[in-house]
Short mmCIF file of C-alpha atoms and ligand atoms in Angstrom, two decimals:
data_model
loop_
_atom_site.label_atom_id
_atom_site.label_comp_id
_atom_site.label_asym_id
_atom_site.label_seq_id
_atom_site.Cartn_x
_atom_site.Cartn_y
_atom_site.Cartn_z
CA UNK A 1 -69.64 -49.85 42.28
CA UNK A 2 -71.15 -51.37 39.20
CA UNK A 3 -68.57 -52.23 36.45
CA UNK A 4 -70.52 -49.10 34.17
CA UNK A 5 -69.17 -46.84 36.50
CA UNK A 6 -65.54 -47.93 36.95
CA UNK A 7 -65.64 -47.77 33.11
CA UNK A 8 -66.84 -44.48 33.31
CA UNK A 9 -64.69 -43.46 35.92
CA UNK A 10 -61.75 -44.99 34.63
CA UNK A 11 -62.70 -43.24 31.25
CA UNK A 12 -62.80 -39.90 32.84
CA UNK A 13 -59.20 -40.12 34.46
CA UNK A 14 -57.77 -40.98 30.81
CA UNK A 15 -59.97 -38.14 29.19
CA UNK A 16 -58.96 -35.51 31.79
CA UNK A 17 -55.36 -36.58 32.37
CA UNK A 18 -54.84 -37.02 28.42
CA UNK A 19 -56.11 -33.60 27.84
CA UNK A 20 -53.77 -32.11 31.09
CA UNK A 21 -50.91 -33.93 29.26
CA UNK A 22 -51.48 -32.74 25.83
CA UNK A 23 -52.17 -29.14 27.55
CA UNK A 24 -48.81 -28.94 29.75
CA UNK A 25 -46.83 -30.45 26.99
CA UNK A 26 -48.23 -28.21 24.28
CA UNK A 27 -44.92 -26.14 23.77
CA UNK A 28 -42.95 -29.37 23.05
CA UNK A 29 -45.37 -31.21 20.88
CA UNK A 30 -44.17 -29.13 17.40
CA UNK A 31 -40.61 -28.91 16.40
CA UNK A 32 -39.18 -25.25 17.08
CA UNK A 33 -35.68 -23.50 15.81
CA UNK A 34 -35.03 -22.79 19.40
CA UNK A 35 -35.77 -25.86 20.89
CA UNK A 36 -31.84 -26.01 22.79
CA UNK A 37 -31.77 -22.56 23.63
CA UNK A 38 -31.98 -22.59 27.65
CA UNK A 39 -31.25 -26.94 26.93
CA UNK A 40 -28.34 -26.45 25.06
CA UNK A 41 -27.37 -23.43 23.91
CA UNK A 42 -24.10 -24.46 22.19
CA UNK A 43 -25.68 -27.57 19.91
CA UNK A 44 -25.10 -25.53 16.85
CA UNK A 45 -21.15 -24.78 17.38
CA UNK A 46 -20.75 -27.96 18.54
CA UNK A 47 -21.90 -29.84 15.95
CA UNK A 48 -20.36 -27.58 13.68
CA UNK A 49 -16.70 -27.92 15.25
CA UNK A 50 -17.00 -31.38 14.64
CA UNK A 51 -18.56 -32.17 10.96
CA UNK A 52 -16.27 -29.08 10.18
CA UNK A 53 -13.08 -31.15 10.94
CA UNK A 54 -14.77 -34.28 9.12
CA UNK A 55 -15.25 -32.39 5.69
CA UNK A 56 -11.40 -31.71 5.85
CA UNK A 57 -10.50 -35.86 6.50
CA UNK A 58 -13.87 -36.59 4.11
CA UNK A 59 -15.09 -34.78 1.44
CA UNK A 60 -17.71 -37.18 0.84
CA UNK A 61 -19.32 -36.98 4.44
CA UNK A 62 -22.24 -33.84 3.87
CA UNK A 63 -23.35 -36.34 1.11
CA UNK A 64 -23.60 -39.47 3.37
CA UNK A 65 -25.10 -37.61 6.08
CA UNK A 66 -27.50 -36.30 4.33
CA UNK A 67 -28.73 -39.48 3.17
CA UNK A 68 -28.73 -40.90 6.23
CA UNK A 69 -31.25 -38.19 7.12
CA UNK A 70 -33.56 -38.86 4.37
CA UNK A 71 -33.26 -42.51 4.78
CA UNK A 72 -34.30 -42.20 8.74
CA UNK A 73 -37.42 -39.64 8.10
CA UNK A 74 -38.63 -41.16 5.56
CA UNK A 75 -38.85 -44.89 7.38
CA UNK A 76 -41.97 -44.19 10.47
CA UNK A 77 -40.74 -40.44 11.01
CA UNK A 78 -37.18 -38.71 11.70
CA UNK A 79 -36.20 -40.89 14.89
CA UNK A 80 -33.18 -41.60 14.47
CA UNK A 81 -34.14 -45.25 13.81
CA UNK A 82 -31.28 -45.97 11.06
CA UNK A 83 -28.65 -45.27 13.29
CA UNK A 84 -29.64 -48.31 15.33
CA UNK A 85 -27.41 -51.58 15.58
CA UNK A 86 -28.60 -55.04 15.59
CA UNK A 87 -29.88 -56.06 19.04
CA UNK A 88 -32.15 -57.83 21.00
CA UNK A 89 -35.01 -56.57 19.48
CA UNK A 90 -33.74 -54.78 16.76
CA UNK A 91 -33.02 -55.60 13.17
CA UNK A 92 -31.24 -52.65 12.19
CA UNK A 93 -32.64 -50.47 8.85
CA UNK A 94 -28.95 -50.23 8.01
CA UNK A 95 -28.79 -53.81 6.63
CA UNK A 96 -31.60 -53.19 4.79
CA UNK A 97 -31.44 -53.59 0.82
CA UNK A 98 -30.91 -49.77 -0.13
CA UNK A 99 -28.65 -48.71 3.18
CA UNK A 100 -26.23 -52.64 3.34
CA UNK A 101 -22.60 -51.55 2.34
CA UNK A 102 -24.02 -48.32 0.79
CA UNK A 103 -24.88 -46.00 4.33
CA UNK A 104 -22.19 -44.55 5.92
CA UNK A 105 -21.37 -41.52 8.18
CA UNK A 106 -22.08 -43.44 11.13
CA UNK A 107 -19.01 -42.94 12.94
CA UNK A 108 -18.83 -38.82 12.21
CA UNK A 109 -22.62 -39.40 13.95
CA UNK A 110 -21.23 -40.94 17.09
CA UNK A 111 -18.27 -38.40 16.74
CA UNK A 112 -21.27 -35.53 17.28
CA UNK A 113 -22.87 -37.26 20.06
CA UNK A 114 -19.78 -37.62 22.31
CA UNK A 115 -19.53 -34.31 22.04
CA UNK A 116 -22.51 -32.96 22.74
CA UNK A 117 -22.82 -35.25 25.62
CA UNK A 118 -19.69 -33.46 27.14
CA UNK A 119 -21.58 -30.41 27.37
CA UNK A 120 -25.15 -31.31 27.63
CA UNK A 121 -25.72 -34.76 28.78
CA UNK A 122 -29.09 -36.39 28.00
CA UNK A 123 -29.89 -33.42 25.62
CA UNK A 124 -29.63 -33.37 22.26
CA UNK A 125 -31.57 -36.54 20.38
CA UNK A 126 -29.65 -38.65 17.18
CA UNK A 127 -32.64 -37.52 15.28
CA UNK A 128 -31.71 -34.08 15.64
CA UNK A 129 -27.97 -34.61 15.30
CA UNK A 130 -28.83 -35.74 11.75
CA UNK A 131 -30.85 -32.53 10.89
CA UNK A 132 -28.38 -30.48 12.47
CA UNK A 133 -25.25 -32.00 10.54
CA UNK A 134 -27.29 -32.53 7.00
CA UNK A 135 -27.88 -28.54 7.14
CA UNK A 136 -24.12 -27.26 8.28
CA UNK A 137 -22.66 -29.62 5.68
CA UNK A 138 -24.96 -28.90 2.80
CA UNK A 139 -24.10 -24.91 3.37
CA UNK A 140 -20.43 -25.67 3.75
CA UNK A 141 -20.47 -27.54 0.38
CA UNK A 142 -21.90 -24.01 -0.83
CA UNK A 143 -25.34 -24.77 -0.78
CA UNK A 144 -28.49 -22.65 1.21
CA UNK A 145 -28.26 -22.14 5.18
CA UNK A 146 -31.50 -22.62 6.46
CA UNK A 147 -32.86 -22.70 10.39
CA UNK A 148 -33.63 -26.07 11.14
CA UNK A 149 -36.77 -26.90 13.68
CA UNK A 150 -35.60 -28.66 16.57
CA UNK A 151 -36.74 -30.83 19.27
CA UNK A 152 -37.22 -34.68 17.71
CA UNK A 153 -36.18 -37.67 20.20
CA UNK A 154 -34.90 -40.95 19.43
CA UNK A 155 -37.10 -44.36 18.95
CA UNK A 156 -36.65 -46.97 20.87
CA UNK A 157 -37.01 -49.35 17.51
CA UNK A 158 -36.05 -50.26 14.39
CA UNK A 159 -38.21 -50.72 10.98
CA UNK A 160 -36.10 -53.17 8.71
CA UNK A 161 -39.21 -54.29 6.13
CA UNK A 162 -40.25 -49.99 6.33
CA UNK A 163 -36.90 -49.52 5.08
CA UNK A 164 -36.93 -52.22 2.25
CA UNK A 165 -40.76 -51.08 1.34
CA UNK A 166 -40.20 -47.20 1.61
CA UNK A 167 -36.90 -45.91 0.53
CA UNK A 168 -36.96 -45.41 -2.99
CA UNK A 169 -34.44 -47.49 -5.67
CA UNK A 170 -32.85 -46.27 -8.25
CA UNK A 171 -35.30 -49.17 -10.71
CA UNK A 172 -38.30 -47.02 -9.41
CA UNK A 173 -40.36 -44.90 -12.89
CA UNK A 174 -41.22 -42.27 -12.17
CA UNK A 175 -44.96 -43.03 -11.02
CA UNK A 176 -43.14 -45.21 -8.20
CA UNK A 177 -41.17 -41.78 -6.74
CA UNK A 178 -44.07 -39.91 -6.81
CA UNK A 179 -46.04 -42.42 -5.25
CA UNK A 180 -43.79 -42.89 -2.66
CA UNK A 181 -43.00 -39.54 -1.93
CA UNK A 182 -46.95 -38.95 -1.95
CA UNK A 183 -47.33 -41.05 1.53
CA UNK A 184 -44.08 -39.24 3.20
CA UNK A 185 -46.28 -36.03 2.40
CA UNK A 186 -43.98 -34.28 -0.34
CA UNK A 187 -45.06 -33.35 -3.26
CA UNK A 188 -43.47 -33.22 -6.93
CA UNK A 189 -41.45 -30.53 -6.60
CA UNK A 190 -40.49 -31.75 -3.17
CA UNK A 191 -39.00 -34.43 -4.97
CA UNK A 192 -37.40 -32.88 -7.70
CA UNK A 193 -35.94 -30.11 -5.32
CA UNK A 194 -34.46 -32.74 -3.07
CA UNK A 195 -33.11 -35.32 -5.89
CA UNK A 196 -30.75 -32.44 -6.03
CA UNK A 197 -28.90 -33.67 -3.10
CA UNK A 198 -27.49 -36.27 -6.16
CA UNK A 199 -25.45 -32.48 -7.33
CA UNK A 200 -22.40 -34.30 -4.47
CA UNK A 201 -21.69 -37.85 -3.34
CA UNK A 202 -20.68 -41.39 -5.15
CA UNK A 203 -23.12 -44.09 -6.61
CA UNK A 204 -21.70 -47.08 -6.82
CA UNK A 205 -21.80 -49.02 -9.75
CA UNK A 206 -24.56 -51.66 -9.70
CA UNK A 207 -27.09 -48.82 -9.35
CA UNK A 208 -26.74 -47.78 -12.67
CA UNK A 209 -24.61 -51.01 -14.46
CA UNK A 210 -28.23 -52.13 -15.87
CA UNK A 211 -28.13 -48.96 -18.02
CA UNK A 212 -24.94 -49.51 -20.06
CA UNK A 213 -24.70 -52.80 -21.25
CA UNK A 214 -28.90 -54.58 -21.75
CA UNK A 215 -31.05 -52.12 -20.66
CA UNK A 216 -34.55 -54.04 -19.02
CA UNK A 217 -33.52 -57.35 -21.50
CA UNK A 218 -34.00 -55.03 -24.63
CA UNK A 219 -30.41 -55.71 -25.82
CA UNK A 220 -29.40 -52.23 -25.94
CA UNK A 221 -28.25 -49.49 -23.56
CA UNK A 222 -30.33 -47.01 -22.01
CA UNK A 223 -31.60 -44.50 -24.72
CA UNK A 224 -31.98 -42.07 -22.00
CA UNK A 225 -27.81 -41.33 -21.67
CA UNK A 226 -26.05 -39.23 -23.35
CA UNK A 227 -23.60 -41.60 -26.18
CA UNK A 228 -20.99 -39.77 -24.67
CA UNK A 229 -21.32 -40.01 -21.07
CA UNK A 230 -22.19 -43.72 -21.74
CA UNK A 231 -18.08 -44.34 -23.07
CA UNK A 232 -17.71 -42.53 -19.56
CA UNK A 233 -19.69 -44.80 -17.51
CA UNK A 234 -18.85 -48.01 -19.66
CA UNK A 235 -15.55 -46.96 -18.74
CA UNK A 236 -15.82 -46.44 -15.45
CA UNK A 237 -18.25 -49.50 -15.05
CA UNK A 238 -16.95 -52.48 -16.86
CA UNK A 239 -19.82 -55.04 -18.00
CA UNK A 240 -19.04 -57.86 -15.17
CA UNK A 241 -16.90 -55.47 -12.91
CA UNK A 242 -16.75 -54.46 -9.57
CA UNK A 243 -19.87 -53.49 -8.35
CA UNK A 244 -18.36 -51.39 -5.55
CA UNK A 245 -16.61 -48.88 -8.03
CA UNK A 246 -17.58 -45.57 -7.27
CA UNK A 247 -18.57 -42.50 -9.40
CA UNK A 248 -19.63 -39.28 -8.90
CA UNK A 249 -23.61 -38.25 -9.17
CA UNK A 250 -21.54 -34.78 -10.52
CA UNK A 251 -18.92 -35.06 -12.93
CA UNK A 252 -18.70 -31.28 -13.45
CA UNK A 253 -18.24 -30.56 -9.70
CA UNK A 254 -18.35 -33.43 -7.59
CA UNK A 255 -18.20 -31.86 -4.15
CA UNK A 256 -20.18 -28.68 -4.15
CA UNK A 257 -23.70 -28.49 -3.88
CA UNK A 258 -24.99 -26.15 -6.78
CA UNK A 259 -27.69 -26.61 -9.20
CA UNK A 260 -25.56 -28.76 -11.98
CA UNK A 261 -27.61 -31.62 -11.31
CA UNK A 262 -30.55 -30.60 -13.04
CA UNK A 263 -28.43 -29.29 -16.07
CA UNK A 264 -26.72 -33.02 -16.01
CA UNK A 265 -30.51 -33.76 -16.26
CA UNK A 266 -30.94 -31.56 -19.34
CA UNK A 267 -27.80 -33.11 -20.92
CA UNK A 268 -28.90 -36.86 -20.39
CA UNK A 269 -26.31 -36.99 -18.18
CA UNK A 270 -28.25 -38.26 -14.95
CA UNK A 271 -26.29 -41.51 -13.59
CA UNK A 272 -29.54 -43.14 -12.03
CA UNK A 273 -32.84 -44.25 -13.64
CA UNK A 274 -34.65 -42.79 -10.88
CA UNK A 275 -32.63 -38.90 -11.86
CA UNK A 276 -33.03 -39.23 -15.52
CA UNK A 277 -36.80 -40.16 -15.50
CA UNK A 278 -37.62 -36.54 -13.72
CA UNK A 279 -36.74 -35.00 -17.33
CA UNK A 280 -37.13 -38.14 -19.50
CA UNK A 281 -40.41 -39.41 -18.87
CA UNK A 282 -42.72 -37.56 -21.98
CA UNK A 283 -44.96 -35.44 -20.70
CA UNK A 284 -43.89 -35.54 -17.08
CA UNK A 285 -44.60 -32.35 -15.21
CA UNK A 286 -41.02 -32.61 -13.25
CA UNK A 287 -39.20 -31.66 -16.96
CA UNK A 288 -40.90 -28.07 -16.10
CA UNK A 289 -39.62 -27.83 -12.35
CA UNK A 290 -36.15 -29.64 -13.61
CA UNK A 291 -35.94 -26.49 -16.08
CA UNK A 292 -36.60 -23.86 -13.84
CA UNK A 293 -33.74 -25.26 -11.03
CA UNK A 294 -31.24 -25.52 -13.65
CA UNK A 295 -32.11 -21.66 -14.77
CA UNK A 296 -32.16 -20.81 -11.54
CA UNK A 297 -29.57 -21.47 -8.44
CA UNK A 298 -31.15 -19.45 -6.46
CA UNK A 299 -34.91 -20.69 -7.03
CA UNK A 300 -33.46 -24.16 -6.52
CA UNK A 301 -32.03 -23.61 -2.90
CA UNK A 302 -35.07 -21.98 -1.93
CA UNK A 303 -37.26 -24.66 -2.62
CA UNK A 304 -34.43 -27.27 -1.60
CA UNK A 305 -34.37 -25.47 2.24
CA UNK A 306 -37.89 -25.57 2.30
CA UNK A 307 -38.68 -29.30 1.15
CA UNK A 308 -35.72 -30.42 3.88
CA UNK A 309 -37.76 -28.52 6.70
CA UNK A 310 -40.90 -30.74 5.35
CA UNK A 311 -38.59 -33.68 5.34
CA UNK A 312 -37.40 -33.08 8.74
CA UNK A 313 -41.15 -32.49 9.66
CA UNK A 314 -42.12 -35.99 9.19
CA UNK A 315 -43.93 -37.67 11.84
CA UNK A 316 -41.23 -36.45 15.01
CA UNK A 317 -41.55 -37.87 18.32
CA UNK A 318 -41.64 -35.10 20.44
CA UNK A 319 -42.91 -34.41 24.07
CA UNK A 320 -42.59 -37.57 26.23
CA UNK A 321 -42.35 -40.17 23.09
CA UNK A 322 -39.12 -42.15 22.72
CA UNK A 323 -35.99 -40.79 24.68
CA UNK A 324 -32.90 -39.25 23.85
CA UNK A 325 -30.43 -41.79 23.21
CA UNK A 326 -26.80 -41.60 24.94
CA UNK A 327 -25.28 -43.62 22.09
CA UNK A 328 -26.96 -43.00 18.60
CA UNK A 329 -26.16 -47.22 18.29
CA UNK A 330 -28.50 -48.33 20.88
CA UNK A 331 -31.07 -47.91 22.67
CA UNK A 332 -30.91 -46.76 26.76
CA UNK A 333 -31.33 -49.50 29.48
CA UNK A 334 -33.29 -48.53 32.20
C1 HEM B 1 -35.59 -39.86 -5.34
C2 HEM B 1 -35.22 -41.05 -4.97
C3 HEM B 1 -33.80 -41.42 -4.62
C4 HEM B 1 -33.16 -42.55 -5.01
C5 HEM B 1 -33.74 -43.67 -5.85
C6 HEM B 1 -31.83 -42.50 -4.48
C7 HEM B 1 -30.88 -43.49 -4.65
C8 HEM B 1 -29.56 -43.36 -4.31
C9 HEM B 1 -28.54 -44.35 -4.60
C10 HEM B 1 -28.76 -45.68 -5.28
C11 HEM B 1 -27.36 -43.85 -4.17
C12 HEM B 1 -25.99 -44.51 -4.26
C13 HEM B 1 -25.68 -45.25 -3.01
C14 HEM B 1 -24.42 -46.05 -3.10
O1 HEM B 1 -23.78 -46.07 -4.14
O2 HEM B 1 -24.05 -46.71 -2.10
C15 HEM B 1 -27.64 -42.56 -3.59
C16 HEM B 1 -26.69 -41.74 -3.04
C17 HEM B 1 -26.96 -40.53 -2.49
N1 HEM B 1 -28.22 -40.00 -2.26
FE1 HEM B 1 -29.94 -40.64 -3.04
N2 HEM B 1 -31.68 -41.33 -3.79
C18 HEM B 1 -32.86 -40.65 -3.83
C19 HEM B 1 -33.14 -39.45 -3.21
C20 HEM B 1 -32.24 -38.76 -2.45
C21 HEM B 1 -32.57 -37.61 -1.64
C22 HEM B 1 -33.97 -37.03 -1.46
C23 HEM B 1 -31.41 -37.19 -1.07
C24 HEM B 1 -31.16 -36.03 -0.14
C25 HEM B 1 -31.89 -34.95 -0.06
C26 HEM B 1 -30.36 -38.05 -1.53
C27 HEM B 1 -29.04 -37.92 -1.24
C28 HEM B 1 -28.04 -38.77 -1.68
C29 HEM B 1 -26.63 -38.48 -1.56
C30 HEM B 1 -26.04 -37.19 -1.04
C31 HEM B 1 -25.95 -39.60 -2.06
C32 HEM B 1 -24.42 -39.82 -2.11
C33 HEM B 1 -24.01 -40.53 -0.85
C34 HEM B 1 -22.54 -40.85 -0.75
O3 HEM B 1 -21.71 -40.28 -1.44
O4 HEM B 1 -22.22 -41.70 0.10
N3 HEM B 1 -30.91 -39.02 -2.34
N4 HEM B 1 -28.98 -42.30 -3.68
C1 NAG B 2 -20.41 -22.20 24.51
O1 NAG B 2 -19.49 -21.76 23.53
C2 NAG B 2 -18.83 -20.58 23.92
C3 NAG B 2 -18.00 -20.11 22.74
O2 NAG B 2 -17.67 -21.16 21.90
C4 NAG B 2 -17.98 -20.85 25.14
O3 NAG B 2 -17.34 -19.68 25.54
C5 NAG B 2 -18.90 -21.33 26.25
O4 NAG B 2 -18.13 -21.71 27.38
C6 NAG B 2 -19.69 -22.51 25.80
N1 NAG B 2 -20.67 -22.87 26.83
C7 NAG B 2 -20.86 -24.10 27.20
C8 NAG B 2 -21.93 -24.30 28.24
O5 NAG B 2 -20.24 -25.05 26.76
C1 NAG B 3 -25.40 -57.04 4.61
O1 NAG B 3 -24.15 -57.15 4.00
C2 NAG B 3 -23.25 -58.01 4.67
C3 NAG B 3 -21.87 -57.89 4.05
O2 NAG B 3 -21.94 -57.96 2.65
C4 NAG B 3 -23.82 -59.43 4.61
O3 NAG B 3 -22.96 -60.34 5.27
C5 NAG B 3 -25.18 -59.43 5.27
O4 NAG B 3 -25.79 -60.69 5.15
C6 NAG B 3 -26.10 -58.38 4.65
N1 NAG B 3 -27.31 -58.29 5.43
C7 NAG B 3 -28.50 -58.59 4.94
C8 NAG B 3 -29.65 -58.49 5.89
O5 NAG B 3 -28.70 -58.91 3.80
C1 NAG B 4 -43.54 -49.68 -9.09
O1 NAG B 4 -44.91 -49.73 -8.77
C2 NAG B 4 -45.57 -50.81 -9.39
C3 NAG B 4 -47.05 -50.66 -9.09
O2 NAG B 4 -47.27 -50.43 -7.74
C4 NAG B 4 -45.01 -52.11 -8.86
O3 NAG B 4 -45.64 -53.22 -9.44
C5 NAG B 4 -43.51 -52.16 -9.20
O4 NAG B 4 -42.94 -53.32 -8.65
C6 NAG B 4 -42.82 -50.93 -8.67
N1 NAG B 4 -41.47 -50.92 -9.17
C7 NAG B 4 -40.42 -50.86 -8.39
C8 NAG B 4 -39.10 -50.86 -9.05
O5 NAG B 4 -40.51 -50.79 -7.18
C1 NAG B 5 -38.09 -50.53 -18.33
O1 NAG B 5 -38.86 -51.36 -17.48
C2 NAG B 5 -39.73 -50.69 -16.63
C3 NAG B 5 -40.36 -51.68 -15.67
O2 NAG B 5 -40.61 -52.90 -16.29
C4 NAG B 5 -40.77 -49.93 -17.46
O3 NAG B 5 -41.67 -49.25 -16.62
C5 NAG B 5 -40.01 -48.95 -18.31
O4 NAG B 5 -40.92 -48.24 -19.12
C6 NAG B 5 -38.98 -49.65 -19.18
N1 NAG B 5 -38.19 -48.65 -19.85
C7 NAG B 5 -37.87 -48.76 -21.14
C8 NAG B 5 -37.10 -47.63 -21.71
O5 NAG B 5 -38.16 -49.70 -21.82
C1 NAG B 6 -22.77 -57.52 -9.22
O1 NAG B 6 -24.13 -57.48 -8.87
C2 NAG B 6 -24.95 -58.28 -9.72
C3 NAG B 6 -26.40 -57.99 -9.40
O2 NAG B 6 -26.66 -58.09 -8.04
C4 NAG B 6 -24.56 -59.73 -9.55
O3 NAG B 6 -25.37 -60.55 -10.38
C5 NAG B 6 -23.09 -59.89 -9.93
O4 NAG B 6 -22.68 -61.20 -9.67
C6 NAG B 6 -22.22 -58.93 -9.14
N1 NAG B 6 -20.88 -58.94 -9.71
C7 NAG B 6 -19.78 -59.04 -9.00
C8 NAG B 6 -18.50 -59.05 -9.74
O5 NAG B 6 -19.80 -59.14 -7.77
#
């Protein structure tokens, strides 16, 4: 046979067997909300038993698992990637800059997947354990329920540099969150709608030191917080202090997820550059969407459910991509 027709033959096989794949697998290609019902019909109630009796030990843990979520789909696609150790091979995301001593929830995350590996071995992916848990602890902390699309598998790899480059830090203007949430395909009020996971959790001081003392070498505080709130922080946040002192994103009610965020925003009460900018950058179209959340509790977890589902919609691998991890920390050996 000439080598023009091996290459065409050859070129055949991987037209006709790519299209059978993409064909047979069709159904599994696109996330669905009943993705484990013949797999694993339980996944819900399990997961549930378990963050449930985390909540009562930690009060903190919707807030860090919820982060963790962001933090994995936003770095190449919800995957599960963060939740990988170091290994051969892998330089784990969660020493990267904006996750090294400030991630955490991994343990409730391995907690979940010995479960569900009691009842469905081989199942349920870390990816979707993260979905799963962000959604029953946000509604427990009295925020929206929403059905979460199901069906993501695990990578087999870690992004360290994606994780420096994409996830956003609390120095970014406003122009840099945009930007950045531009190329993970969410819009403005995507963004403003899910900086309102900041209405629970902790920040740690050296996030937001740079704001009480010489704000950007100018001498002065940040003109953005409220005089008041400042004593607060100052307080809280002594100039050459510990950097790992915590405070809460919500002073007014630190554990429940409600719409008090964007009034903090309203108040100049945001404890990050990065929340204060949506309302304190002149002329910025997010001061509109910040208004109509804080008006509106209602309107807010609407559009909060909805941008979460986009979230979780980021580039899943799905099908015959990646694998379902037995242990969120590593990858499988074959
Ligand atoms: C818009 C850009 C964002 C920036 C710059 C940012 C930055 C930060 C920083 C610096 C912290 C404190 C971490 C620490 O002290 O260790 C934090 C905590 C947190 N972030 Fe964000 N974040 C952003 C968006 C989001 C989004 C979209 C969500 C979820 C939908 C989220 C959920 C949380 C939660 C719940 C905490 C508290 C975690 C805890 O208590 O452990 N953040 N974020
Ligand atoms: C699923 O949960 C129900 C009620 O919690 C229980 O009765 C049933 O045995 C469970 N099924 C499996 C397969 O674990
Ligand atoms: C992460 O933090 C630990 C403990 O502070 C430190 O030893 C380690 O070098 C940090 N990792 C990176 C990659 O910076
Ligand atoms: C924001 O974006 C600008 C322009 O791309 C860049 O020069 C700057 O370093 C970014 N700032 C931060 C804090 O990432
Ligand atoms: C602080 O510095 C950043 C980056 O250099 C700049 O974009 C921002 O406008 C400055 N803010 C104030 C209030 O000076
Ligand atoms: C806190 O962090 C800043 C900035 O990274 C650093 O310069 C300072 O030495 C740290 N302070 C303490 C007490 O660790």
């Amino acid at each position: 046979m000439s080598s023009f027709l091996v290459k065409l033959a050859i070129f055949s096989t991987l037209v006709a067997s790519s299209f059978l794949c993409s064909w047979s697998n069709a159904d599994q290609r696109r996330l669905s909300t009943t993705f484990y019902e013949s797999r694993c019909p339980n996944v819900s109630s399990v997961v549930r038993g378990v963050v449930e009796e985390a909540a009562q030990k930690d009060v903190r843990i919707g807030a860090k698992i919820i982060r963790l979520h962001f933090h994995d789909c936003i770095v190449d696609g919800c995957d599960g990637s963060i939740l990988l150790d170091n290994a051969d091979g892998i330089e784990s995301e969660k020493e990267a800059l904006p996750n090294n001593n400030s991630a955490a929830g991994f343990e409730v995350v391995d907690e979940v997947k010995a479960a569900l590996e009691n009842v469905c071995p081989g199942v349920v992916s870390c990816a979707d354990i993260l979905a799963l848990a962000s959604q029953i602890l946000v509604s427990l902390a009295g925020g929206p329920t929403w059905e979460i699309p199901l069906g993501r598998r695990d990578s087999r790899t870690a992004n360290r540099q994606g994780a420096n480059d994409l996830i956003p830090t609390p120095f970014d203007t406003l122009k840099n969150l945009t930007s950045k949430f531009d190329g993970f395909g969410l819009d403005t009020t995507d963004l403003v709608a899910l900086s309102g996971g900041h209405t629970f959790g902790r920040s740690q001081c050296i996030f937001f030191r740079h704001r009480l003392y010489n704000f950007n070498d100018t001498g002065v505080p940040d003109p953005t917080v409220d005089t008041t709130y400042m004593e607060t922080l100052r307080r809280r946040c002594p100039d050459g202090g510990d950097n790992g002192t915590l405070a809460n994103f919500d002073p007014t009610t630190p554990d429940i997820f409600d719409n008090e965020y964007f009034k903090l925003l309203q108040n100049k009460q945001g404890i990050l550059t990065s929340d204060q900018v949506l309302y304190s950058t002149s002329g910025a179209d997010t001061i509109d969407i910040v208004d109509r959340f804080a008006n509106s509790q209602s309107d807010f977890f609407e559009r909060f459910a909805r941008s979460m589902i986009k979230l979780g919609n980021i580039s899943p691998l799905t099908g015959d991509d990646g694998e379902i991890r037995s242990n969120c920390r590593r990858v499988n050996y074959y």
